[in-house]
Coordinates of C-alpha atoms and ligand atoms in Angstrom, one line a residue:
M1 CA -8.8 -22.7 8.4
S2 CA -12.6 -22.8 8.2
S3 CA -13.0 -21.4 11.7
E4 CA -10.5 -18.7 10.7
L5 CA -12.6 -17.9 7.7
S6 CA -15.8 -17.7 9.7
K7 CA -14.1 -15.4 12.2
T8 CA -13.2 -12.8 9.5
D9 CA -16.7 -13.3 7.9
A10 CA -18.3 -12.6 11.3
A11 CA -16.2 -9.5 11.8
A12 CA -17.1 -8.2 8.3
Q13 CA -20.8 -8.8 9.0
S14 CA -20.7 -7.0 12.3
A15 CA -19.2 -4.1 10.4
R16 CA -22.2 -4.3 8.0
L17 CA -20.0 -5.6 5.1
D18 CA -20.8 -8.4 2.8
P19 CA -17.9 -10.8 3.3
A20 CA -18.4 -12.2 -0.3
R21 CA -18.0 -8.8 -1.9
L22 CA -15.0 -7.4 -0.1
P23 CA -12.2 -5.9 -2.2
G24 CA -9.5 -8.6 -2.4
H25 CA -6.8 -6.0 -2.6
V26 CA -7.0 -2.5 -1.1
A27 CA -4.2 0.0 -2.0
I28 CA -3.9 3.3 0.0
I29 CA -2.0 6.5 -0.7
M30 CA -1.4 7.7 2.9
D31 CA -1.2 11.4 2.4
G32 CA -1.5 14.5 4.7
N33 CA 0.9 13.8 7.5
G34 CA 2.8 17.1 7.0
R35 CA -0.5 19.2 6.9
W36 CA -1.8 17.4 10.0
A37 CA 1.4 18.5 11.8
K38 CA 1.3 22.0 10.4
Q39 CA -2.3 22.6 11.6
R40 CA -1.0 21.9 15.1
L41 CA 2.2 24.0 14.7
L42 CA 4.2 20.8 15.0
N43 CA 7.2 19.5 13.1
R44 CA 6.3 17.4 10.0
V45 CA 7.9 14.4 11.6
R46 CA 5.3 14.4 14.3
G47 CA 2.7 14.0 11.6
H48 CA 4.6 11.0 10.3
E49 CA 4.7 9.5 13.8
K50 CA 1.0 9.9 14.2
G51 CA 0.5 8.5 10.7
A52 CA 2.3 5.3 11.7
E53 CA -0.3 4.8 14.4
T54 CA -3.0 5.0 11.7
V55 CA -1.1 2.4 9.8
R56 CA -1.4 -0.1 12.7
T57 CA -5.2 0.6 12.9
I58 CA -5.8 0.1 9.2
V59 CA -3.6 -3.0 9.0
T60 CA -5.3 -4.7 11.9
T61 CA -8.8 -3.7 10.7
S62 CA -8.1 -5.1 7.2
R63 CA -6.9 -8.3 8.7
E64 CA -9.8 -8.6 11.0
I65 CA -12.5 -8.3 8.3
G66 CA -10.7 -10.5 5.8
I67 CA -9.0 -8.3 3.2
S68 CA -6.5 -10.5 1.5
T69 CA -4.0 -7.9 0.3
L70 CA -3.3 -4.4 1.6
T71 CA -0.7 -2.2 -0.2
L72 CA 0.4 1.0 1.5
Y73 CA 2.3 3.8 -0.3
A74 CA 4.8 4.8 2.3
F75 CA 7.6 6.4 0.4
S76 CA 7.7 7.4 -3.3
T77 CA 10.7 7.7 -5.7
E78 CA 10.0 11.4 -5.7
N79 CA 10.0 11.6 -1.9
W80 CA 13.8 11.3 -1.9
Q81 CA 13.7 15.0 -2.9
R82 CA 12.6 16.0 0.5
S83 CA 15.0 17.5 3.1
T84 CA 17.7 15.1 4.4
L85 CA 16.2 15.7 7.8
E86 CA 12.7 14.5 6.8
V87 CA 14.0 11.6 4.7
S88 CA 16.2 10.3 7.6
A89 CA 13.3 10.8 10.1
L90 CA 11.1 8.7 7.7
M91 CA 13.7 6.0 7.4
L92 CA 14.1 5.8 11.2
L93 CA 10.4 5.7 11.7
L94 CA 10.1 2.9 9.1
K95 CA 12.7 0.9 10.9
K96 CA 11.0 1.4 14.3
F97 CA 7.7 0.5 12.7
L98 CA 9.0 -2.7 11.3
E99 CA 10.5 -3.7 14.6
S100 CA 7.4 -2.8 16.7
E101 CA 5.0 -4.4 14.2
K102 CA 6.8 -7.7 13.7
P103 CA 5.1 -9.3 16.7
V104 CA 1.7 -7.9 15.6
M105 CA 2.2 -9.4 12.2
M106 CA 3.2 -12.8 13.7
E107 CA 0.2 -12.7 16.0
N108 CA -2.2 -11.8 13.2
D109 CA -0.7 -14.2 10.6
I110 CA 0.3 -11.3 8.3
R111 CA 2.9 -11.7 5.6
L112 CA 5.1 -8.6 4.9
N113 CA 6.3 -7.8 1.4
A114 CA 8.0 -4.7 0.0
I115 CA 7.6 -3.2 -3.5
G116 CA 9.9 -0.6 -4.9
Q117 CA 13.6 0.2 -5.1
I118 CA 14.5 -1.6 -1.9
E119 CA 18.2 -1.3 -2.9
R120 CA 18.0 2.5 -2.3
L121 CA 17.0 2.1 1.4
P122 CA 19.7 2.6 4.0
D123 CA 21.4 -0.7 5.0
D124 CA 19.9 -0.8 8.5
V125 CA 16.4 -0.4 7.2
R126 CA 16.9 -3.0 4.5
N127 CA 18.2 -5.5 7.1
V128 CA 15.2 -5.1 9.3
L129 CA 12.9 -5.3 6.4
S130 CA 14.5 -8.5 5.1
A131 CA 14.3 -10.0 8.6
V132 CA 10.6 -9.2 9.0
M133 CA 9.8 -10.5 5.5
A134 CA 11.7 -13.7 6.2
A135 CA 10.0 -14.1 9.7
T136 CA 6.5 -13.6 8.2
A137 CA 7.0 -15.5 4.9
G138 CA 4.9 -18.4 6.0
N139 CA 2.0 -16.3 7.3
Q140 CA -1.2 -16.6 5.3
G141 CA -3.9 -14.5 6.9
M142 CA -3.2 -11.3 5.0
R143 CA -0.5 -9.9 2.8
L144 CA 0.8 -6.5 3.6
N145 CA 2.8 -4.8 0.9
L146 CA 4.8 -1.7 1.7
A147 CA 5.6 0.5 -1.3
L148 CA 9.1 1.9 -0.4
S149 CA 11.0 4.1 -2.8
Y150 CA 8.2 3.1 -5.2
G151 CA 7.3 4.8 -8.4
G152 CA 5.0 3.5 -11.1
R153 CA 7.1 5.0 -13.9
A154 CA 10.4 3.6 -12.4
E155 CA 8.7 0.2 -12.2
I156 CA 7.5 0.3 -15.8
T157 CA 11.0 1.5 -17.0
R158 CA 12.6 -1.4 -15.1
M159 CA 10.2 -3.9 -16.7
T160 CA 10.8 -2.4 -20.2
R161 CA 14.5 -2.7 -19.8
A162 CA 14.3 -6.3 -18.7
I163 CA 12.1 -7.3 -21.6
A164 CA 14.2 -5.3 -24.1
E165 CA 17.3 -7.1 -22.9
K166 CA 15.7 -10.5 -23.6
T167 CA 14.5 -9.4 -27.0
A168 CA 17.9 -8.0 -27.9
S169 CA 19.7 -11.2 -26.9
G170 CA 17.2 -13.1 -29.0
A171 CA 15.7 -15.0 -26.0
L172 CA 12.3 -13.4 -26.6
D173 CA 10.3 -12.7 -29.7
P174 CA 8.7 -9.2 -29.5
S175 CA 5.4 -10.7 -30.9
S176 CA 5.1 -12.9 -27.9
I177 CA 5.0 -10.0 -25.4
T178 CA 1.6 -10.1 -23.7
E179 CA -0.1 -8.1 -20.9
D180 CA 0.4 -11.1 -18.6
M181 CA 4.1 -11.1 -19.4
I182 CA 4.4 -7.4 -18.7
A183 CA 2.7 -7.9 -15.3
S184 CA 5.1 -10.7 -14.5
Y185 CA 8.0 -8.2 -14.8
L186 CA 6.5 -5.7 -12.3
Y187 CA 7.2 -5.6 -8.5
T188 CA 3.6 -6.8 -8.1
R189 CA 4.2 -10.0 -10.2
D190 CA 2.5 -12.3 -7.7
I191 CA -0.2 -9.9 -6.4
P192 CA -3.6 -9.4 -7.9
D193 CA -4.4 -5.9 -9.1
P194 CA -6.0 -3.5 -6.5
D195 CA -9.8 -3.5 -6.4
L196 CA -10.0 -0.3 -4.4
L197 CA -7.6 2.6 -4.2
I198 CA -8.0 5.1 -1.4
R199 CA -6.2 8.4 -1.1
T200 CA -6.4 10.6 1.9
S201 CA -5.8 14.4 2.3
G202 CA -8.0 15.7 -0.4
E203 CA -5.6 15.5 -3.3
M204 CA -7.2 14.1 -6.4
R205 CA -4.2 12.5 -8.0
I206 CA -2.3 9.2 -8.2
S207 CA 1.2 10.6 -7.6
N208 CA 3.0 7.8 -9.6
F209 CA 1.4 4.9 -7.6
L210 CA 0.7 1.5 -9.3
L211 CA 0.1 3.1 -12.7
W212 CA -0.3 -0.2 -14.6
Q213 CA -2.1 -2.1 -11.8
I214 CA -4.9 0.4 -11.1
A215 CA -6.4 0.2 -14.6
Y216 CA -9.8 -0.9 -13.2
A217 CA -9.5 -0.1 -9.5
E218 CA -12.3 1.7 -7.9
L219 CA -11.0 5.1 -6.7
Y220 CA -12.0 6.7 -3.5
F221 CA -10.7 10.1 -2.3
T222 CA -11.3 11.5 1.1
S223 CA -10.2 14.9 2.5
T224 CA -9.3 13.4 5.9
L225 CA -5.6 13.7 6.6
W226 CA -3.9 10.4 7.1
P227 CA -3.2 10.8 10.9
D228 CA -6.9 11.4 11.4
F229 CA -8.1 8.5 9.2
S230 CA -10.0 6.0 11.3
R231 CA -11.3 2.5 11.4
E232 CA -14.8 3.9 11.1
E233 CA -14.1 5.9 7.9
Y234 CA -12.2 2.9 6.4
L235 CA -15.3 0.7 7.0
N236 CA -17.5 3.5 5.5
I237 CA -15.4 3.5 2.4
L238 CA -15.5 -0.3 2.1
R239 CA -19.3 -0.1 2.4
A240 CA -19.4 2.5 -0.4
Y241 CA -17.2 0.2 -2.5
Q242 CA -19.8 -2.5 -2.1
Q243 CA -22.4 -0.2 -3.6
R244 CA -20.3 0.4 -6.7
E245 CA -21.0 -1.5 -9.9
R246 CA -17.8 -2.7 -11.6
R247 CA -18.2 -3.3 -15.3
F248 CA -14.6 -3.7 -16.6
G249 CA -15.7 -2.2 -20.0
A250 CA -18.5 -4.7 -20.5
A251 CA -22.1 -3.5 -21.3
Ligands
IPE301 C1 2.4 11.4 3.4 O1 2.3 12.7 4.0 C2 3.6 10.7 3.8 C3 4.7 10.6 2.8 C4 4.6 11.1 1.6 C5 6.0 10.0 3.2 P1 3.0 14.0 3.5 O2 4.3 14.1 4.1 O3 3.0 14.0 2.0 O4 2.0 15.1 4.0 P2 1.5 16.4 3.3 O5 1.0 16.0 1.9 O6 2.7 17.3 3.1 O7 0.5 17.0 4.2
IPE302 C1 2.3 10.4 -2.4 O1 2.2 11.5 -1.6 C2 3.4 9.5 -1.9 C3 3.1 8.8 -0.6 C4 1.9 8.9 0.1 C5 4.1 8.0 -0.1 P1 3.0 12.9 -1.9 O2 2.7 13.8 -0.9 O3 4.4 12.6 -2.1 O4 2.4 13.3 -3.3 P2 2.2 14.7 -4.0 O5 3.5 15.4 -3.9 O6 1.1 15.4 -3.2 O7 1.7 14.4 -5.4
MG303 MG1 1.8 14.7 0.6

């Protein structure tokens, strides 16, 4: 355990990062796959395929330097509106990604978790997802959360319904509802809030990602399209994060 810790500390230091001031939880809106493909006169799906390669780079880099939790926005509740062709290509890619990355996760002691409306995913994808989550459940080196059919508003609506049912049945007194209780009804119940939120592709918006959880996250936007996002740019952003002063409303 301690040798493991010093290994990540050494990797962070060699990347000119202070291991003591790393963001515990990094969340990323991986955007720009379609535009990357369009620039090259390729089908959007090629952009998603290239984007999956970037995912591997960023997952392994995060693990190497000692990030505890990485959450990746892979598919939003709104993304179901895309063409059947694109949606099924994304689902197939997700399944292939889970299969190919399982050994990488085992080797790197990474635990996989999913947040979102998992029940809406096709059966075959859900089966592979459950299998990889079960296989990696004991891993402790890093937690990888994939946001799949995830929407912040849907998550908040689901939480509200669950709490309302409890109050309606008399099991819960409305005056005892606290922020911690609300957080415990979200998909992220056992995950600390993100410290750093990165969005690629130049769009300056949140697009329904982790609305409750990013209350005090540091935001970082880059115009790089996700398939072009690199380990070096990621490390640069982490260095920039370490220069920020977080005040949480205090003077
Ligand atoms: C992000 O890339 C991947 C998903 C939303 C699934 P996009 O597919 O949104 O790419 P752009 O924004 O059209 O370039
Ligand atoms: C956000 O990107 C969702 C994911 C990255 C999975 P979108 O491309 O769907 O967001 P908008 O449409 O630009 O807001
Ligand atoms: Mg997009």
